[in-house]
Amino acid sequence: MNIFFAIIAAVTIAAAVAAMSLRNLVHCALALAVAFAGLAAAYLELGAQFVGFTQILVYVGAVAILVVFAILLTRGSETSPHSVLSAGWLSGILVAVAVLAVLVYAIAKSFVLQNAVPAQPTVTVKQIGEALMTKFVLPLEVVGLLLTAALIGAVIIALKEEGKK
Amino acid sequence: MVESLDQIFVTLNHLLTGFAPEALRPAVSAIISIAGIIGVFASLFAVTTVFERKGLGRIQNRYGPNRVGPFGFFQPAADGIKALIKEDLVPRAADKVVHFLAPLMVVIPAFLVYTVLPIGRNMVLADYDAGVLFFFAIGAATELSVFMAGWSSHNKYSLLGAMRAIAQMISYEIPLILSSVTVIMIVGSLSTSKIVEAQAGYHSFGLPNWFVFTPWGLVGFLLFMIAATAETNRSPFDLPEGESEIIAGYYIEYSGFKFALFFLGEYMGMFAISGLGITLFLGGWHAPLALLEFVPSYMWFFAKLLVIVFIFIWIRGTLPRLRMDQLMNFAWKFMLPMALINIVSAAVWHFMLPGWQRWVVGAAVAAVSYVLLGLGLMEGKKLEKRRYRFAE
């Protein structure tokens, strides 16, 4: 583990904790954006340029904005008077620790760890594009169709209904 | 001699890096390049503010700044000192931390995008394999900082300005990216230096091999520059600022040097996006004529940049501000379909054999789609000469 990864991980985790524990919802959304950016930095650190830049473009550029808009348009950005901790926080922590223990156990016993770590491949954007256009063209088309359907659905919801004025 | 003049900054960087110990050389080289980029583009910002104010003054039949130094050229120094010694006002209701961070978050991405711009032969700071994607990713981060500025001020006008800015930036980001997709398709690479390389050389009749001199390239370039104008919130797309309606939009509650930082970020964004337009469509640092190749490559980049900045200033002095519905209609009903048709046109161009046929097809597609989409945009509108009631 090198020092860059340590810094990135620390920032990402701190931002994620802040996103959960801050009182002001807009602050939470901004902290979440920092966590997204930290993840992108982790991808870049691993040499995955395309995924890293796409992470910034989609999550910091679009999803964070969407979250912020949703907060502003629905409940206002006032700080809530209630405590951020719900009543059952103790049992919540217990459940979380139990789930973590199961996951750690499963991963530690997994056969994946027994295999030797393969050498890190250097994948260029061109290779990703060629794979998407040849081997994975059907999934790509399906995703495109799904997104188009979602877009049309959103437009239909937003349309003014005829006759009802 | 010509070669050495062209590469003088690269050689200088190598020379200075040579003084550093072996292990630190990559870092030292990067720091020197970064210092150069920040220095050059920040001074370009200072010069542009003077030119903009003088140019607008000329268009509006007045003098513009002419008191500080010869012909008013030291005006930016006076402006900078004024911004530094002004009181830094923060509204009592403002969110202090976010209010403080917002101007920084505007300036940082604005400078970051220069890492992938090739400003001369061998003069690109980081030649990423996905350079163009990097540019758009970092550019998209600006929207969040605009929101931070507008929301943290706790002022309804600044929030309105931020909402307008974000709506506009998201809408125009799509045609911006789609219009540059054509170039990426033709070159087959997202790397900015490869895109510039692909535009080297000259046609048989003297024109350079730039993408703007193809039917799809011309349409793409015009769409790109219109979207870039909207993306940088410049007139006629300056609704987020709209002095006459929402006073100054998202930076209404900023004073002193924080306001200057917003101003800096806005101009840096304008230079960067013009630089990307030059890289994608105007041949990057390549000379326009074969016999002008002796002029150093970076001179050509900055010459093209200054021409585009001049056109930006010209447009600002000429066109009135759009209305919000006109802005959105234009983005979604004209720019987006036009950019999509242009992608198809570029693909057809790529698969047709070189010859006059593909020029005819490309030009016909561009003209027909322009006319039809323009008619669609005008549908239901009665255009006539505006009558001013007070003048009758």
Coordinates of C-alpha atoms in Angstrom, one line a residue:
Chain A
M1 CA 0.0 0.0 0.0
N2 CA 1.6 3.2 -1.1
I3 CA 1.2 6.7 0.4
F4 CA -1.1 8.0 -2.4
F5 CA -3.5 5.2 -1.9
A6 CA -3.5 5.9 1.9
I7 CA -4.3 9.6 1.3
I8 CA -7.0 8.8 -1.2
A9 CA -8.6 6.2 1.0
A10 CA -8.5 8.5 4.1
V11 CA -10.2 11.3 2.2
T12 CA -12.8 9.1 0.7
I13 CA -13.7 7.4 4.0
A14 CA -13.8 10.7 5.8
A15 CA -16.1 12.2 3.2
A16 CA -18.3 9.2 3.3
V17 CA -18.6 9.4 7.1
A18 CA -19.3 13.1 6.8
A19 CA -22.0 12.4 4.2
M20 CA -23.8 10.2 6.7
S21 CA -23.3 12.2 9.8
L22 CA -23.7 15.9 8.9
R23 CA -26.9 17.6 9.8
N24 CA -27.4 19.8 6.8
L25 CA -28.6 17.8 3.8
V26 CA -26.8 20.0 1.3
H27 CA -23.5 19.5 3.2
C28 CA -24.1 15.8 3.1
A29 CA -24.6 15.9 -0.7
L30 CA -21.4 17.9 -1.1
A31 CA -19.5 15.5 1.1
L32 CA -20.9 12.7 -1.1
A33 CA -19.5 14.4 -4.1
V34 CA -16.0 14.5 -2.5
A35 CA -16.4 10.7 -1.8
F36 CA -17.2 10.2 -5.5
A37 CA -14.2 12.1 -6.5
G38 CA -12.1 10.1 -4.1
L39 CA -13.3 6.9 -5.7
A40 CA -12.3 8.3 -9.1
A41 CA -8.9 9.1 -7.8
A42 CA -8.6 5.5 -6.6
Y43 CA -9.5 4.2 -10.1
L44 CA -6.9 6.5 -11.6
E45 CA -4.3 5.3 -9.0
L46 CA -5.0 1.8 -10.3
G47 CA -4.3 2.9 -13.9
A48 CA -8.0 2.7 -15.0
Q49 CA -8.2 6.1 -16.8
F50 CA -11.4 5.6 -18.6
V51 CA -13.3 4.4 -15.5
G52 CA -11.8 7.2 -13.4
F53 CA -12.7 10.0 -15.8
T54 CA -16.2 8.5 -16.4
Q55 CA -16.7 8.4 -12.6
I56 CA -16.0 12.1 -12.3
L57 CA -18.1 12.9 -15.4
V58 CA -21.1 10.9 -14.3
Y59 CA -21.1 11.0 -10.5
V60 CA -19.6 14.4 -9.7
G61 CA -20.9 16.1 -12.8
A62 CA -24.4 14.6 -13.0
V63 CA -25.4 12.5 -10.0
A64 CA -24.3 15.0 -7.3
I65 CA -26.1 17.8 -9.2
L66 CA -29.2 15.6 -9.3
V67 CA -29.1 14.9 -5.6
V68 CA -28.6 18.6 -4.8
F69 CA -31.5 19.6 -7.0
A70 CA -33.7 16.9 -5.5
I71 CA -32.9 18.3 -2.0
L72 CA -33.6 21.9 -3.0
L73 CA -36.8 21.2 -4.8
T74 CA -38.4 18.9 -2.2
R75 CA -37.7 19.6 1.4
G76 CA -35.6 22.8 1.6
S77 CA -32.1 23.0 2.8
E78 CA -32.8 23.9 6.5
T79 CA -30.9 21.9 9.1
S80 CA -33.2 19.4 10.7
P81 CA -33.7 19.9 14.4
H82 CA -33.6 16.1 15.1
S83 CA -30.5 14.3 15.9
V84 CA -28.9 12.4 13.0
L85 CA -28.7 9.3 15.1
S86 CA -31.9 7.3 15.1
A87 CA -33.2 5.6 18.2
G88 CA -32.0 2.2 17.3
W89 CA -28.4 3.2 16.6
L90 CA -26.9 0.5 18.8
S91 CA -28.7 -2.4 17.1
G92 CA -27.8 -0.8 13.8
I93 CA -24.1 -0.9 14.6
L94 CA -24.4 -4.5 15.8
V95 CA -26.1 -5.6 12.5
A96 CA -23.4 -3.7 10.5
V97 CA -20.6 -5.4 12.4
A98 CA -22.2 -8.8 11.9
V99 CA -22.6 -8.3 8.2
L100 CA -19.0 -7.1 7.9
A101 CA -17.7 -10.1 9.8
V102 CA -19.6 -12.5 7.5
L103 CA -18.3 -10.7 4.4
V104 CA -14.7 -10.7 5.7
Y105 CA -15.0 -14.4 6.5
A106 CA -16.4 -15.2 3.1
I107 CA -13.7 -13.2 1.3
A108 CA -10.9 -14.6 3.4
K109 CA -12.0 -18.2 2.7
S110 CA -12.6 -17.5 -1.0
F111 CA -10.7 -19.4 -3.6
V112 CA -10.0 -16.2 -5.5
L113 CA -7.3 -15.4 -2.9
Q114 CA -5.6 -18.7 -3.5
N115 CA -4.9 -17.8 -7.2
A116 CA -1.8 -15.8 -8.0
V117 CA -2.4 -12.1 -8.7
P118 CA -2.2 -11.7 -12.4
A119 CA -0.1 -8.9 -13.8
Q120 CA -2.0 -5.6 -14.2
P121 CA -3.0 -5.3 -17.8
T122 CA -2.7 -1.9 -19.5
V123 CA -6.0 -1.2 -21.1
T124 CA -6.3 1.7 -23.5
V125 CA -9.6 3.5 -24.2
K126 CA -9.4 2.2 -27.7
Q127 CA -9.5 -1.4 -26.5
I128 CA -12.5 -0.7 -24.3
G129 CA -14.2 0.9 -27.3
E130 CA -13.5 -2.0 -29.6
A131 CA -14.7 -4.5 -27.0
L132 CA -17.9 -2.5 -26.5
M133 CA -18.5 -2.4 -30.3
T134 CA -17.7 -6.1 -31.0
K135 CA -17.9 -8.5 -28.1
F136 CA -20.3 -6.6 -25.9
V137 CA -22.4 -4.9 -28.5
L138 CA -25.6 -6.6 -27.5
P139 CA -25.5 -5.5 -23.8
L140 CA -24.5 -2.0 -25.0
E141 CA -27.6 -1.9 -27.2
V142 CA -29.8 -3.1 -24.4
V143 CA -28.5 -0.5 -22.0
G144 CA -29.1 2.1 -24.7
L145 CA -32.6 1.0 -25.3
L146 CA -33.3 1.0 -21.5
L147 CA -32.0 4.5 -21.2
T148 CA -34.0 5.8 -24.1
A149 CA -37.1 4.2 -22.6
A150 CA -36.4 6.0 -19.3
L151 CA -35.9 9.3 -21.1
I152 CA -39.2 9.0 -23.0
G153 CA -40.9 8.0 -19.8
A154 CA -39.5 11.1 -18.0
V155 CA -40.7 13.3 -20.9
I156 CA -44.2 11.8 -20.8
I157 CA -44.4 12.4 -17.0
A158 CA -43.3 16.0 -17.5
L159 CA -45.7 16.6 -20.4
K160 CA -48.8 18.8 -19.8
E161 CA -51.9 16.6 -20.0
E162 CA -54.1 17.5 -22.9
G163 CA -57.5 19.0 -22.1
K164 CA -56.8 19.5 -18.4
K165 CA -56.0 23.2 -18.1
Chain B
M1 CA 17.4 27.9 -36.0
V2 CA 13.7 27.5 -36.7
E3 CA 13.6 24.2 -35.0
S4 CA 15.3 25.5 -31.9
L5 CA 13.0 28.5 -31.7
D6 CA 10.0 26.2 -32.0
Q7 CA 11.2 24.0 -29.2
I8 CA 12.7 26.8 -27.0
F9 CA 10.4 26.2 -24.1
V10 CA 10.8 22.4 -24.2
T11 CA 14.6 22.9 -24.2
L12 CA 14.5 25.4 -21.4
N13 CA 12.4 23.0 -19.3
H14 CA 15.0 20.2 -20.0
L15 CA 17.8 22.5 -19.1
L16 CA 16.3 23.7 -15.8
T17 CA 15.3 20.1 -14.9
G18 CA 18.9 19.0 -15.4
F19 CA 19.9 21.0 -12.2
A20 CA 17.6 18.8 -10.0
P21 CA 18.7 15.5 -8.6
E22 CA 17.8 12.4 -10.7
A23 CA 14.9 11.2 -8.5
L24 CA 13.1 14.6 -8.5
R25 CA 13.3 15.3 -12.2
P26 CA 9.8 14.3 -13.3
A27 CA 8.3 16.4 -10.5
V28 CA 10.5 19.4 -11.1
S29 CA 9.7 19.2 -14.9
A30 CA 6.0 19.1 -14.1
I31 CA 6.2 22.0 -11.7
I32 CA 8.1 24.2 -14.2
S33 CA 5.4 23.4 -16.8
I34 CA 2.6 24.2 -14.4
A35 CA 4.2 27.5 -13.4
G36 CA 4.5 28.3 -17.1
I37 CA 0.8 27.5 -17.8
I38 CA -0.5 29.5 -14.8
G39 CA 1.8 32.4 -15.6
V40 CA 0.9 32.6 -19.3
F41 CA -2.8 32.1 -19.0
A42 CA -3.2 34.4 -16.0
S43 CA -1.4 37.2 -17.9
L44 CA -3.6 36.4 -20.9
F45 CA -6.5 36.9 -18.6
A46 CA -5.2 40.3 -17.5
V47 CA -4.6 41.4 -21.2
T48 CA -8.0 40.1 -22.2
T49 CA -9.9 42.1 -19.6
V50 CA -8.4 45.3 -21.0
F51 CA -9.1 44.3 -24.6
E52 CA -12.6 43.3 -23.7
R53 CA -13.3 46.6 -22.0
K54 CA -11.7 48.6 -24.8
G55 CA -13.4 46.5 -27.5
L56 CA -16.8 46.9 -25.9
G57 CA -16.1 50.6 -25.5
R58 CA -15.3 50.9 -29.2
I59 CA -18.5 49.0 -30.1
Q60 CA -20.6 51.2 -27.8
N61 CA -19.0 54.4 -29.1
R62 CA -17.1 55.3 -25.9
Y63 CA -13.4 55.2 -24.8
G64 CA -13.2 52.3 -22.3
P65 CA -10.3 52.4 -19.7
N66 CA -7.7 54.9 -20.8
R67 CA -6.2 56.4 -17.6
V68 CA -3.8 53.8 -16.1
G69 CA -0.6 53.6 -18.0
P70 CA -0.3 54.0 -21.8
F71 CA -3.8 53.6 -23.4
G72 CA -5.0 52.2 -20.1
F73 CA -3.1 49.0 -20.5
F74 CA -2.1 48.8 -16.8
Q75 CA -5.8 48.7 -15.8
P76 CA -5.6 45.0 -14.6
A77 CA -2.9 46.0 -12.1
A78 CA -5.2 48.7 -10.7
D79 CA -8.1 46.3 -10.7
G80 CA -6.1 43.6 -8.9
I81 CA -4.9 46.0 -6.2
K82 CA -8.5 47.3 -5.8
A83 CA -9.8 43.7 -5.4
L84 CA -7.1 42.9 -2.8
I85 CA -7.7 45.9 -0.6
K86 CA -11.5 45.7 -0.7
E87 CA -13.3 44.4 2.4
D88 CA -14.2 40.8 2.2
L89 CA -17.9 40.7 3.0
V90 CA -19.6 37.5 4.1
P91 CA -23.4 37.7 4.7
R92 CA -24.4 36.8 8.3
A93 CA -26.8 34.1 7.0
A94 CA -24.2 32.6 4.7
D95 CA -22.8 29.1 5.1
K96 CA -19.3 30.2 5.9
V97 CA -17.3 27.1 4.9
V98 CA -19.1 26.5 1.6
H99 CA -19.1 30.2 0.8
F100 CA -15.3 30.3 1.3
L101 CA -14.7 27.1 -0.7
A102 CA -16.8 28.0 -3.7
P103 CA -14.5 30.5 -5.5
L104 CA -11.5 28.1 -5.0
M105 CA -13.6 25.2 -6.4
V106 CA -14.3 27.4 -9.5
V107 CA -10.7 28.2 -10.1
I108 CA -9.1 24.8 -9.6
P109 CA -11.0 22.9 -12.4
A110 CA -10.6 25.9 -14.6
F111 CA -6.8 25.5 -14.4
L112 CA -6.8 21.7 -14.2
V113 CA -8.1 21.3 -17.8
Y114 CA -5.0 22.9 -19.3
T115 CA -3.1 19.8 -18.5
V116 CA -4.4 18.1 -21.7
L117 CA -4.2 21.1 -24.1
P118 CA -1.4 20.8 -26.6
I119 CA -0.3 24.5 -26.8
G120 CA 2.7 23.7 -29.1
R121 CA 4.7 20.9 -30.6
N122 CA 5.7 18.6 -27.7
M123 CA 4.1 21.0 -25.4
V124 CA 1.3 19.1 -23.6
L125 CA 1.6 18.7 -19.8
A126 CA 0.0 15.2 -19.6
D127 CA -0.7 13.3 -22.7
Y128 CA -3.5 11.1 -21.4
D129 CA -4.9 8.4 -23.5
A130 CA -8.4 9.7 -22.6
G131 CA -7.5 13.4 -22.8
V132 CA -10.7 14.8 -24.2
L133 CA -12.7 12.8 -21.6
F134 CA -10.5 14.3 -18.9
F135 CA -11.4 17.7 -20.2
F136 CA -15.1 17.2 -20.1
A137 CA -15.0 15.4 -16.7
I138 CA -13.2 18.2 -15.0
G139 CA -15.4 20.8 -16.8
A140 CA -18.5 19.1 -15.4
A141 CA -17.2 19.6 -11.9
T142 CA -17.6 23.3 -12.3
E143 CA -21.3 23.0 -12.1
L144 CA -21.1 21.8 -8.5
S145 CA -18.9 24.8 -7.5
V146 CA -21.4 27.2 -9.1
F147 CA -24.1 25.6 -7.0
M148 CA -22.0 25.9 -3.9
A149 CA -21.6 29.6 -4.6
G150 CA -25.3 30.2 -5.2
W151 CA -26.6 28.1 -2.4
S152 CA -24.2 29.2 0.4
S153 CA -24.9 32.9 0.0
H154 CA -28.5 32.4 1.2
N155 CA -29.7 34.9 -1.2
K156 CA -32.7 34.2 -3.5
Y157 CA -31.1 36.0 -6.5
S158 CA -27.9 34.0 -6.1
L159 CA -29.8 30.7 -5.8
L160 CA -31.8 31.6 -8.9
G161 CA -28.6 32.4 -10.8
A162 CA -27.1 29.1 -9.7
M163 CA -30.2 27.2 -10.8
R164 CA -30.1 29.0 -14.2
A165 CA -26.4 28.3 -14.6
I166 CA -26.7 24.6 -13.8
A167 CA -29.8 24.1 -16.1
Q168 CA -28.0 25.9 -18.9
M169 CA -24.6 24.1 -18.4
I170 CA -26.3 20.7 -18.3
S171 CA -28.4 21.4 -21.4
Y172 CA -25.4 22.7 -23.5
E173 CA -23.0 20.1 -22.3
I174 CA -24.8 17.5 -24.4
P175 CA -24.3 19.3 -27.8
L176 CA -20.8 20.3 -26.7
I177 CA -19.8 16.7 -26.2
L178 CA -21.8 15.3 -29.1
S179 CA -20.2 17.8 -31.5
S180 CA -16.7 16.8 -30.5
V181 CA -17.6 13.1 -30.8
T182 CA -17.4 13.5 -34.6
V183 CA -13.7 14.4 -34.4
I184 CA -13.0 11.5 -31.9
M185 CA -14.8 9.1 -34.4
I186 CA -12.7 10.3 -37.4
V187 CA -9.4 10.3 -35.5
G188 CA -10.1 7.1 -33.6
S189 CA -8.5 8.4 -30.4
L190 CA -9.4 10.5 -27.3
S191 CA -5.8 11.7 -27.0
T192 CA -5.5 15.5 -27.7
S193 CA -2.0 15.2 -29.2
K194 CA -3.2 12.4 -31.6
I195 CA -6.1 14.6 -32.7
V196 CA -3.7 17.4 -33.5
E197 CA -1.4 15.0 -35.3
A198 CA -4.2 13.8 -37.5
Q199 CA -4.7 17.4 -38.7
A200 CA -1.2 17.8 -40.0
G201 CA -0.5 18.4 -43.7
Y202 CA -2.3 20.3 -46.4
H203 CA -4.8 19.7 -49.1
S204 CA -3.6 19.8 -52.7
F205 CA -5.1 23.3 -53.2
G206 CA -3.3 24.9 -50.2
L207 CA -5.9 24.6 -47.5
P208 CA -4.6 23.0 -44.3
N209 CA -5.9 19.5 -43.3
W210 CA -8.0 20.9 -40.4
F211 CA -11.4 19.3 -39.6
V212 CA -13.1 22.7 -39.8
F213 CA -12.6 22.5 -43.6
T214 CA -15.0 19.5 -44.0
P215 CA -18.8 19.7 -44.0
W216 CA -19.2 17.9 -40.7
G217 CA -16.3 19.7 -39.2
L218 CA -17.7 23.1 -40.0
V219 CA -21.1 22.2 -38.5
G220 CA -19.4 20.6 -35.5
F221 CA -17.1 23.6 -34.9
L222 CA -20.1 26.0 -35.0
L223 CA -22.1 23.9 -32.7
F224 CA -19.1 23.4 -30.4
M225 CA -18.4 27.2 -30.2
I226 CA -22.1 28.0 -29.6
A227 CA -22.3 25.4 -26.8
A228 CA -19.0 26.7 -25.5
T229 CA -20.4 30.2 -25.3
A230 CA -23.3 28.9 -23.2
E231 CA -21.0 26.7 -21.1
T232 CA -18.9 29.6 -20.1
N233 CA -22.0 31.8 -19.4
R234 CA -20.9 34.4 -21.9
S235 CA -23.3 36.8 -23.6
P236 CA -25.8 36.1 -25.3
F237 CA -26.1 33.2 -22.9
D238 CA -25.3 35.2 -19.7
L239 CA -28.7 34.6 -18.0
P240 CA -27.0 33.2 -14.9
E241 CA -25.5 36.7 -14.3
G242 CA -28.3 38.7 -15.9
E243 CA -27.4 42.0 -14.3
S244 CA -30.7 43.6 -15.2
E245 CA -32.9 40.8 -13.7
I246 CA -31.0 39.0 -11.0
I247 CA -28.2 41.5 -10.4
A248 CA -25.2 39.3 -10.7
G249 CA -26.5 35.8 -10.2
Y250 CA -24.5 33.3 -8.1
Y251 CA -21.7 35.7 -7.2
I252 CA -23.9 38.5 -5.9
E253 CA -22.7 38.1 -2.3
Y254 CA -19.0 37.9 -3.2
S255 CA -16.7 40.9 -2.9
G256 CA -13.0 41.7 -3.2
F257 CA -10.7 39.0 -4.3
K258 CA -13.2 36.2 -4.1
F259 CA -15.2 38.0 -6.8
A260 CA -11.9 38.4 -8.8
L261 CA -11.4 34.6 -8.5
F262 CA -14.8 34.0 -10.0
F263 CA -13.9 36.4 -12.8
L264 CA -10.6 34.6 -13.3
G265 CA -12.3 31.2 -13.3
E266 CA -14.8 32.4 -15.9
Y267 CA -12.1 33.6 -18.3
M268 CA -9.9 30.6 -17.7
G269 CA -12.8 28.4 -18.6
M270 CA -13.3 30.5 -21.8
F271 CA -9.7 30.2 -22.8
A272 CA -9.6 26.4 -22.1
I273 CA -12.7 25.6 -24.0
S274 CA -11.5 27.8 -26.9
G275 CA -8.3 25.9 -26.7
L276 CA -10.1 22.6 -26.9
G277 CA -12.1 23.9 -29.9
I278 CA -8.8 24.8 -31.6
T279 CA -7.4 21.4 -30.8
L280 CA -10.4 19.5 -32.1
F281 CA -11.3 21.5 -35.2
L282 CA -8.7 24.2 -36.0
G283 CA -5.7 22.0 -36.3
G284 CA -4.2 22.8 -32.8
W285 CA -0.8 24.4 -33.2
H286 CA -0.4 23.7 -36.9
A287 CA 0.2 26.6 -39.3
P288 CA -2.6 27.6 -41.7
L289 CA -0.3 27.7 -44.7
A290 CA 2.7 25.5 -45.7
L291 CA 4.9 28.6 -46.2
L292 CA 4.2 29.9 -42.7
E293 CA 5.5 26.8 -41.0
F294 CA 8.6 28.7 -39.8
V295 CA 6.6 30.5 -37.2
P296 CA 6.9 28.6 -33.9
S297 CA 3.9 26.3 -33.2
Y298 CA 2.8 27.9 -29.9
M299 CA 2.5 31.2 -31.7
W300 CA -0.2 29.7 -33.9
F301 CA -2.0 28.3 -30.9
F302 CA -2.2 31.7 -29.2
A303 CA -3.0 33.5 -32.5
K304 CA -6.0 31.3 -33.0
L305 CA -6.9 31.6 -29.3
L306 CA -6.8 35.5 -29.6
V307 CA -9.0 35.4 -32.7
I308 CA -11.6 33.3 -30.9
V309 CA -11.5 35.6 -27.8
F310 CA -11.9 38.6 -30.1
I311 CA -15.0 36.9 -31.7
F312 CA -16.4 36.3 -28.1
I313 CA -15.9 40.0 -27.3
W314 CA -17.5 41.0 -30.6
I315 CA -20.6 38.7 -30.0
R316 CA -20.9 40.1 -26.4
G317 CA -21.0 43.6 -27.8
T318 CA -23.5 42.8 -30.5
L319 CA -26.1 40.3 -29.4
P320 CA -28.9 40.8 -26.8
R321 CA -29.4 38.3 -24.0
L322 CA -31.7 35.3 -24.7
R323 CA -34.8 34.5 -22.7
M324 CA -34.8 31.2 -20.6
D325 CA -37.4 29.4 -22.9
Q326 CA -35.5 30.5 -26.0
L327 CA -32.3 29.2 -24.5
M328 CA -33.8 25.8 -23.7
N329 CA -35.7 25.5 -27.0
F330 CA -32.5 26.3 -28.9
A331 CA -30.5 23.6 -27.0
W332 CA -33.0 20.8 -27.2
K333 CA -34.8 21.4 -30.4
F334 CA -31.9 22.7 -32.6
M335 CA -28.5 22.0 -31.2
L336 CA -29.1 18.4 -30.0
P337 CA -30.7 17.0 -33.2
M338 CA -28.2 18.9 -35.3
A339 CA -25.3 17.4 -33.4
L340 CA -26.8 13.9 -33.8
I341 CA -27.3 14.3 -37.5
N342 CA -23.7 15.6 -37.7
I343 CA -22.4 12.4 -36.2
V344 CA -24.2 10.4 -39.0
S345 CA -22.8 12.9 -41.5
A346 CA -19.2 12.3 -40.2
A347 CA -19.7 8.5 -40.4
V348 CA -20.9 8.8 -44.0
W349 CA -17.9 11.0 -44.8
H350 CA -15.6 8.4 -43.2
F351 CA -16.9 5.5 -45.3
M352 CA -17.2 7.3 -48.6
L353 CA -14.2 7.3 -50.9
P354 CA -12.3 10.6 -51.1
G355 CA -13.7 12.7 -53.9
W356 CA -16.1 15.4 -54.6
Q357 CA -19.2 13.2 -53.9
R358 CA -18.7 13.1 -50.2
W359 CA -18.4 16.9 -50.1
V360 CA -21.8 17.2 -51.9
V361 CA -23.4 14.6 -49.5
G362 CA -22.0 16.2 -46.4
A363 CA -22.9 19.8 -47.5
A364 CA -26.4 18.6 -48.5
V365 CA -27.0 16.9 -45.1
A366 CA -25.9 19.9 -43.2
A367 CA -28.0 22.4 -45.3
V368 CA -31.2 20.3 -45.2
S369 CA -31.0 19.6 -41.5
Y370 CA -30.2 23.2 -40.8
V371 CA -33.2 24.4 -42.8
L372 CA -35.6 21.8 -41.4
L373 CA -34.6 22.2 -37.8
G374 CA -34.6 26.0 -38.1
L375 CA -38.2 25.8 -39.5
G376 CA -39.1 23.5 -36.6
L377 CA -37.7 26.1 -34.1
M378 CA -39.8 28.9 -35.8
E379 CA -43.0 26.9 -35.7
G380 CA -45.9 28.8 -34.4
K381 CA -44.0 32.0 -34.0
K382 CA -44.9 35.1 -35.9
L383 CA -41.8 37.0 -36.7
E384 CA -42.2 40.6 -37.6
K385 CA -40.5 43.9 -37.1
R386 CA -40.6 44.8 -33.4
R387 CA -42.8 47.9 -32.7
Y388 CA -41.9 50.0 -29.7
R389 CA -45.0 51.6 -28.2
F390 CA -43.2 54.4 -26.6
A391 CA -41.8 55.6 -29.9
E392 CA -45.2 55.9 -31.6

